[in-house]
Every structure is written in C-alpha cells, then in structure tokens.
PDB file of C-alpha atoms in Angstrom:
ATOM      1  CA  MET A 834      20.752 235.364 188.340  1.00 84.00           C
ATOM      2  CA  LEU A 835      23.602 236.853 190.391  1.00 92.00           C
ATOM      3  CA  ILE A 836      24.338 233.487 191.969  1.00 94.00           C
ATOM      4  CA  GLU A 837      24.793 231.871 188.561  1.00 95.00           C
ATOM      5  CA  THR A 838      27.114 234.709 187.540  1.00 96.00           C
ATOM      6  CA  LEU A 839      29.126 234.334 190.745  1.00 97.00           C
ATOM      7  CA  LYS A 840      29.363 230.579 190.246  1.00 97.00           C
ATOM      8  CA  LEU A 841      30.684 231.114 186.725  1.00 97.00           C
ATOM      9  CA  LEU A 842      33.258 233.668 187.919  1.00 98.00           C
ATOM     10  CA  PHE A 843      34.484 231.485 190.768  1.00 98.00           C
ATOM     11  CA  GLU A 844      34.709 228.471 188.469  1.00 98.00           C
ATOM     12  CA  ARG A 845      36.546 230.463 185.799  1.00 98.00           C
ATOM     13  CA  ASP A 846      39.096 231.898 188.198  1.00 98.00           C
ATOM     14  CA  LEU A 847      39.626 228.689 190.165  1.00 98.00           C
ATOM     15  CA  ASN A 848      40.214 226.900 186.846  1.00 98.00           C
ATOM     16  CA  LYS A 849      42.716 229.620 185.962  1.00 98.00           C
ATOM     17  CA  LEU A 850      44.393 229.184 189.357  1.00 98.00           C
ATOM     18  CA  THR A 851      44.729 225.476 188.603  1.00 98.00           C
ATOM     19  CA  GLN A 852      46.341 226.336 185.265  1.00 98.00           C
ATOM     20  CA  GLU A 853      48.748 228.788 186.885  1.00 98.00           C
ATOM     21  CA  ILE A 854      49.963 226.207 189.410  1.00 98.00           C
ATOM     22  CA  GLU A 855      50.268 223.580 186.650  1.00 98.00           C
ATOM     23  CA  LEU A 856      52.309 225.982 184.495  1.00 97.00           C
ATOM     24  CA  TYR A 857      55.195 226.134 186.965  1.00 97.00           C
ATOM     25  CA  ARG A 858      57.999 224.169 185.326  1.00 96.00           C
ATOM     26  CA  ASN A 859      59.887 223.819 188.584  1.00 94.00           C
ATOM     27  CA  GLU A 860      57.614 223.055 191.522  1.00 95.00           C
ATOM     28  CA  SER A 861      59.997 224.606 194.054  1.00 95.00           C
ATOM     29  CA  ASN A 862      59.551 227.969 192.310  1.00 97.00           C
ATOM     30  CA  ILE A 863      55.957 228.054 193.589  1.00 98.00           C
ATOM     31  CA  TRP A 864      57.441 228.863 197.008  1.00 98.00           C
ATOM     32  CA  MET A 865      60.013 231.470 195.965  1.00 96.00           C
ATOM     33  CA  THR A 866      60.047 234.943 197.479  1.00 95.00           C
ATOM     34  CA  SER A 867      62.423 237.889 197.364  1.00 93.00           C
ATOM     35  CA  LYS A 868      63.056 240.974 199.437  1.00 91.00           C
ATOM     36  CA  ASP A 869      60.366 242.808 197.426  1.00 90.00           C
ATOM     37  CA  ILE A 870      57.909 239.907 197.030  1.00 92.00           C
ATOM     38  CA  SER A 871      57.148 238.398 200.413  1.00 92.00           C
ATOM     39  CA  ASN A 872      54.246 236.119 199.449  1.00 95.00           C
ATOM     40  CA  SER A 873      54.923 233.077 197.329  1.00 97.00           C
ATOM     41  CA  ALA A 874      52.394 231.770 194.829  1.00 98.00           C
ATOM     42  CA  GLY A 875      51.948 228.752 197.092  1.00 98.00           C
ATOM     43  CA  ASN A 876      51.067 230.894 200.079  1.00 98.00           C
ATOM     44  CA  LEU A 877      48.700 233.035 198.008  1.00 98.00           C
ATOM     45  CA  CYS A 878      47.020 229.850 196.809  1.00 98.00           C
ATOM     46  CA  LEU A 879      46.660 228.594 200.403  1.00 98.00           C
ATOM     47  CA  HIS A 880      45.303 231.993 201.417  1.00 98.00           C
ATOM     48  CA  LEU A 881      42.670 231.900 198.671  1.00 98.00           C
ATOM     49  CA  MET A 882      41.591 228.390 199.664  1.00 98.00           C
ATOM     50  CA  GLY A 883      41.331 229.419 203.317  1.00 98.00           C
ATOM     51  CA  ASN A 884      39.379 232.526 202.389  1.00 98.00           C
ATOM     52  CA  LEU A 885      36.842 230.745 200.183  1.00 98.00           C
ATOM     53  CA  ASN A 886      36.436 227.771 202.501  1.00 98.00           C
ATOM     54  CA  THR A 887      35.799 230.113 205.421  1.00 98.00           C
ATOM     55  CA  TYR A 888      33.573 232.766 203.912  1.00 98.00           C
ATOM     56  CA  ILE A 889      31.634 230.629 201.459  1.00 98.00           C
ATOM     57  CA  GLY A 890      32.074 227.015 202.568  1.00 98.00           C
ATOM     58  CA  ALA A 891      31.716 227.329 206.330  1.00 98.00           C
ATOM     59  CA  THR A 892      29.638 230.503 206.606  1.00 97.00           C
ATOM     60  CA  ILE A 893      27.212 229.969 203.738  1.00 97.00           C
ATOM     61  CA  GLY A 894      27.486 226.243 203.042  1.00 97.00           C
ATOM     62  CA  GLY A 895      27.697 225.070 206.642  1.00 96.00           C
ATOM     63  CA  THR A 896      30.874 223.024 206.208  1.00 97.00           C
ATOM     64  CA  SER A 897      33.009 222.231 209.246  1.00 97.00           C
ATOM     65  CA  TYR A 898      36.051 224.064 207.846  1.00 97.00           C
ATOM     66  CA  ILE A 899      38.102 225.865 210.499  1.00 96.00           C
ATOM     67  CA  ARG A 900      40.539 228.429 209.214  1.00 97.00           C
ATOM     68  CA  ASN A 901      44.112 228.849 210.389  1.00 96.00           C
ATOM     69  CA  ARG A 902      45.065 232.032 208.559  1.00 96.00           C
ATOM     70  CA  GLU A 903      48.602 232.097 209.967  1.00 95.00           C
ATOM     71  CA  LEU A 904      49.383 228.762 208.307  1.00 96.00           C
ATOM     72  CA  GLU A 905      48.222 230.121 204.951  1.00 96.00           C
ATOM     73  CA  PHE A 906      51.296 232.349 204.985  1.00 95.00           C
ATOM     74  CA  SER A 907      53.746 230.201 206.941  1.00 95.00           C
ATOM     75  CA  LEU A 908      53.386 226.737 205.402  1.00 94.00           C
ATOM     76  CA  LYS A 909      55.977 226.006 202.724  1.00 95.00           C
ATOM     77  CA  ASN A 910      56.817 223.368 200.154  1.00 90.00           C
ATOM     78  CA  ILE A 911      53.426 221.731 199.862  1.00 95.00           C
ATOM     79  CA  THR A 912      53.428 219.735 196.649  1.00 96.00           C
ATOM     80  CA  GLY A 913      51.823 221.075 193.524  1.00 96.00           C
ATOM     81  CA  LYS A 914      49.643 217.983 193.526  1.00 97.00           C
ATOM     82  CA  ASP A 915      48.324 218.862 197.000  1.00 98.00           C
ATOM     83  CA  LEU A 916      47.699 222.482 196.021  1.00 98.00           C
ATOM     84  CA  LEU A 917      45.768 221.319 192.962  1.00 98.00           C
ATOM     85  CA  ALA A 918      43.708 218.911 195.086  1.00 98.00           C
ATOM     86  CA  SER A 919      42.883 221.767 197.467  1.00 98.00           C
ATOM     87  CA  ILE A 920      41.763 223.972 194.580  1.00 98.00           C
ATOM     88  CA  ALA A 921      39.575 221.186 193.162  1.00 98.00           C
ATOM     89  CA  GLU A 922      37.959 220.550 196.549  1.00 98.00           C
ATOM     90  CA  THR A 923      37.418 224.267 197.152  1.00 98.00           C
ATOM     91  CA  LYS A 924      35.795 224.605 193.737  1.00 98.00           C
ATOM     92  CA  LYS A 925      33.243 221.935 194.722  1.00 98.00           C
ATOM     93  CA  VAL A 926      32.620 223.553 198.106  1.00 98.00           C
ATOM     94  CA  VAL A 927      32.037 226.976 196.544  1.00 98.00           C
ATOM     95  CA  ASP A 928      29.655 225.579 193.943  1.00 98.00           C
ATOM     96  CA  GLN A 929      27.675 223.490 196.443  1.00 98.00           C
ATOM     97  CA  SER A 930      27.519 226.315 198.976  1.00 98.00           C
ATOM     98  CA  LEU A 931      26.297 228.853 196.450  1.00 98.00           C
ATOM     99  CA  ASP A 932      23.589 226.404 195.391  1.00 96.00           C
ATOM    100  CA  LYS A 933      22.193 226.639 198.941  1.00 94.00           C
ATOM    101  CA  ILE A 934      21.844 230.401 199.118  1.00 94.00           C
ATOM    102  CA  THR A 935      18.415 231.982 198.725  1.00 92.00           C
ATOM    103  CA  GLU A 936      17.530 235.361 197.267  1.00 90.00           C
ATOM    104  CA  ALA A 937      16.577 236.533 200.755  1.00 93.00           C
ATOM    105  CA  GLN A 938      19.980 235.491 202.134  1.00 94.00           C
ATOM    106  CA  LEU A 939      21.731 237.178 199.243  1.00 95.00           C
ATOM    107  CA  ASN A 940      20.067 240.482 200.091  1.00 95.00           C
ATOM    108  CA  ALA A 941      20.458 240.049 203.848  1.00 97.00           C
ATOM    109  CA  GLU A 942      23.399 241.101 205.973  1.00 97.00           C
ATOM    110  CA  TYR A 943      26.438 238.810 205.650  1.00 97.00           C
ATOM    111  CA  PRO A 944      26.524 236.692 208.855  1.00 95.00           C
ATOM    112  CA  LEU A 945      30.089 237.713 209.823  1.00 94.00           C
ATOM    113  CA  LEU A 946      31.515 241.163 210.391  1.00 90.00           C
ATOM    114  CA  VAL A 947      34.580 241.109 208.134  1.00 93.00           C
ATOM    115  CA  PHE A 948      35.094 244.793 207.401  1.00 93.00           C
ATOM    116  CA  LYS A 949      34.654 247.790 209.684  1.00 94.00           C
ATOM    117  CA  GLU A 950      31.027 248.035 208.627  1.00 96.00           C
ATOM    118  CA  LYS A 951      28.373 245.419 207.970  1.00 96.00           C
ATOM    119  CA  THR A 952      27.726 244.425 204.355  1.00 96.00           C
ATOM    120  CA  SER A 953      25.104 242.482 202.475  1.00 97.00           C
ATOM    121  CA  THR A 954      25.895 238.921 201.509  1.00 97.00           C
ATOM    122  CA  MET A 955      25.608 240.015 197.873  1.00 97.00           C
ATOM    123  CA  PHE A 956      28.274 242.688 198.339  1.00 97.00           C
ATOM    124  CA  PHE A 957      30.571 240.318 200.204  1.00 98.00           C
ATOM    125  CA  LEU A 958      30.304 237.581 197.560  1.00 98.00           C
ATOM    126  CA  VAL A 959      31.168 240.090 194.836  1.00 98.00           C
ATOM    127  CA  HIS A 960      34.102 241.191 196.998  1.00 98.00           C
ATOM    128  CA  LEU A 961      35.285 237.562 197.209  1.00 98.00           C
ATOM    129  CA  THR A 962      35.352 237.295 193.415  1.00 98.00           C
ATOM    130  CA  THR A 963      37.516 240.403 193.158  1.00 98.00           C
ATOM    131  CA  HIS A 964      39.769 239.172 195.973  1.00 98.00           C
ATOM    132  CA  LEU A 965      40.302 235.915 194.092  1.00 98.00           C
ATOM    133  CA  SER A 966      41.001 237.770 190.874  1.00 98.00           C
ATOM    134  CA  TYR A 967      43.478 240.117 192.575  1.00 98.00           C
ATOM    135  CA  HIS A 968      45.569 237.296 194.020  1.00 98.00           C
ATOM    136  CA  LEU A 969      45.260 235.275 190.810  1.00 98.00           C
ATOM    137  CA  GLY A 970      46.948 238.163 189.009  1.00 97.00           C
ATOM    138  CA  GLN A 971      49.699 238.183 191.625  1.00 97.00           C
ATOM    139  CA  ILE A 972      50.240 234.448 191.140  1.00 98.00           C
ATOM    140  CA  ASN A 973      50.422 234.877 187.370  1.00 97.00           C
ATOM    141  CA  TYR A 974      53.019 237.618 187.767  1.00 96.00           C
ATOM    142  CA  HIS A 975      54.934 235.556 190.342  1.00 97.00           C
ATOM    143  CA  ARG A 976      55.134 232.633 187.941  1.00 97.00           C
ATOM    144  CA  ARG A 977      56.451 234.797 185.121  1.00 95.00           C
ATOM    145  CA  LEU A 978      59.052 236.374 187.420  1.00 93.00           C
ATOM    146  CA  PHE A 979      60.359 233.285 189.191  1.00 94.00           C
ATOM    147  CA  ASP A 980      59.727 230.295 186.928  1.00 86.00           C
ATOM    148  CA  PHE A 981      62.056 230.841 183.978  1.00 79.00           C
TER     149      PHE A 981
END
C-alpha cells in the first residue's frame, strides 16, 4: 500500500515539475540566479533527477546510473526540452524501480548510508518524496520571481 502511495506522490510531483519547467516563458530564465538565490531552477531540476536516479533508480532498481553531483549544480543552459526529457525518463525509472521493491525490502535497512544514522528503506523513500516537494516549491518560487 505504501509503495502505491509513493508512486502516486512521485508521479504527481514529477508531473508538476514538468509543468513548472514548461511554464517558463523565457527559457534562459530557468538558469537565472541572484546574490540571494544561488541555485537556478535548472540546477535544482538536475539535482532532483540525480537524486532520484541514484537513490531509487540505481540503488533500488539496479540501473547503471552513476551520479555526478557536482555537475548538478555547475551545468548551465541545458535546454528546456532536455530537462523535460530527463524528467520523463526519471519518472519511468522511479515507477519501474518501485515496482521491484518487496515488503521485506521496504522494512529493511536502506542499502546506503546517506544520513549520519542508518534508516529503513521506507523512511528513506518518504524522505525522497519530501525532498522532491521541497525543491519543487523552490522552483515554483524561482519561476515567479525571475520569469516575468
């Protein structure tokens, strides 16, 4: 039951992320920053894709994804079309990976030590939904600040 709920939340928020990127009227505004806002919407989007592809795709789903976290925050001016393609692919990876997880795995320790202390896979997956939601809110605010 939790897996189906998580799948719905990831799908909902990744669809909303797609909408946010599509709503930028000027594509270059996706990459804007200021002295008080150091992360662009584009970099937050790349960060979310790296996060989900690492912690769900590779770790749970067994994909061959290898994360380069530094690039998530240093790459610039990737086209909106490419960002949208990355979101669409990540959405598939998340869905397919979550289909593979068993109840026993869900209750077991998450295979990677991400925080200072070990967590269950269930806890970590819930964390990933809130992480996505947090940055989605930042992207929404970024768009309303910079894309006028």
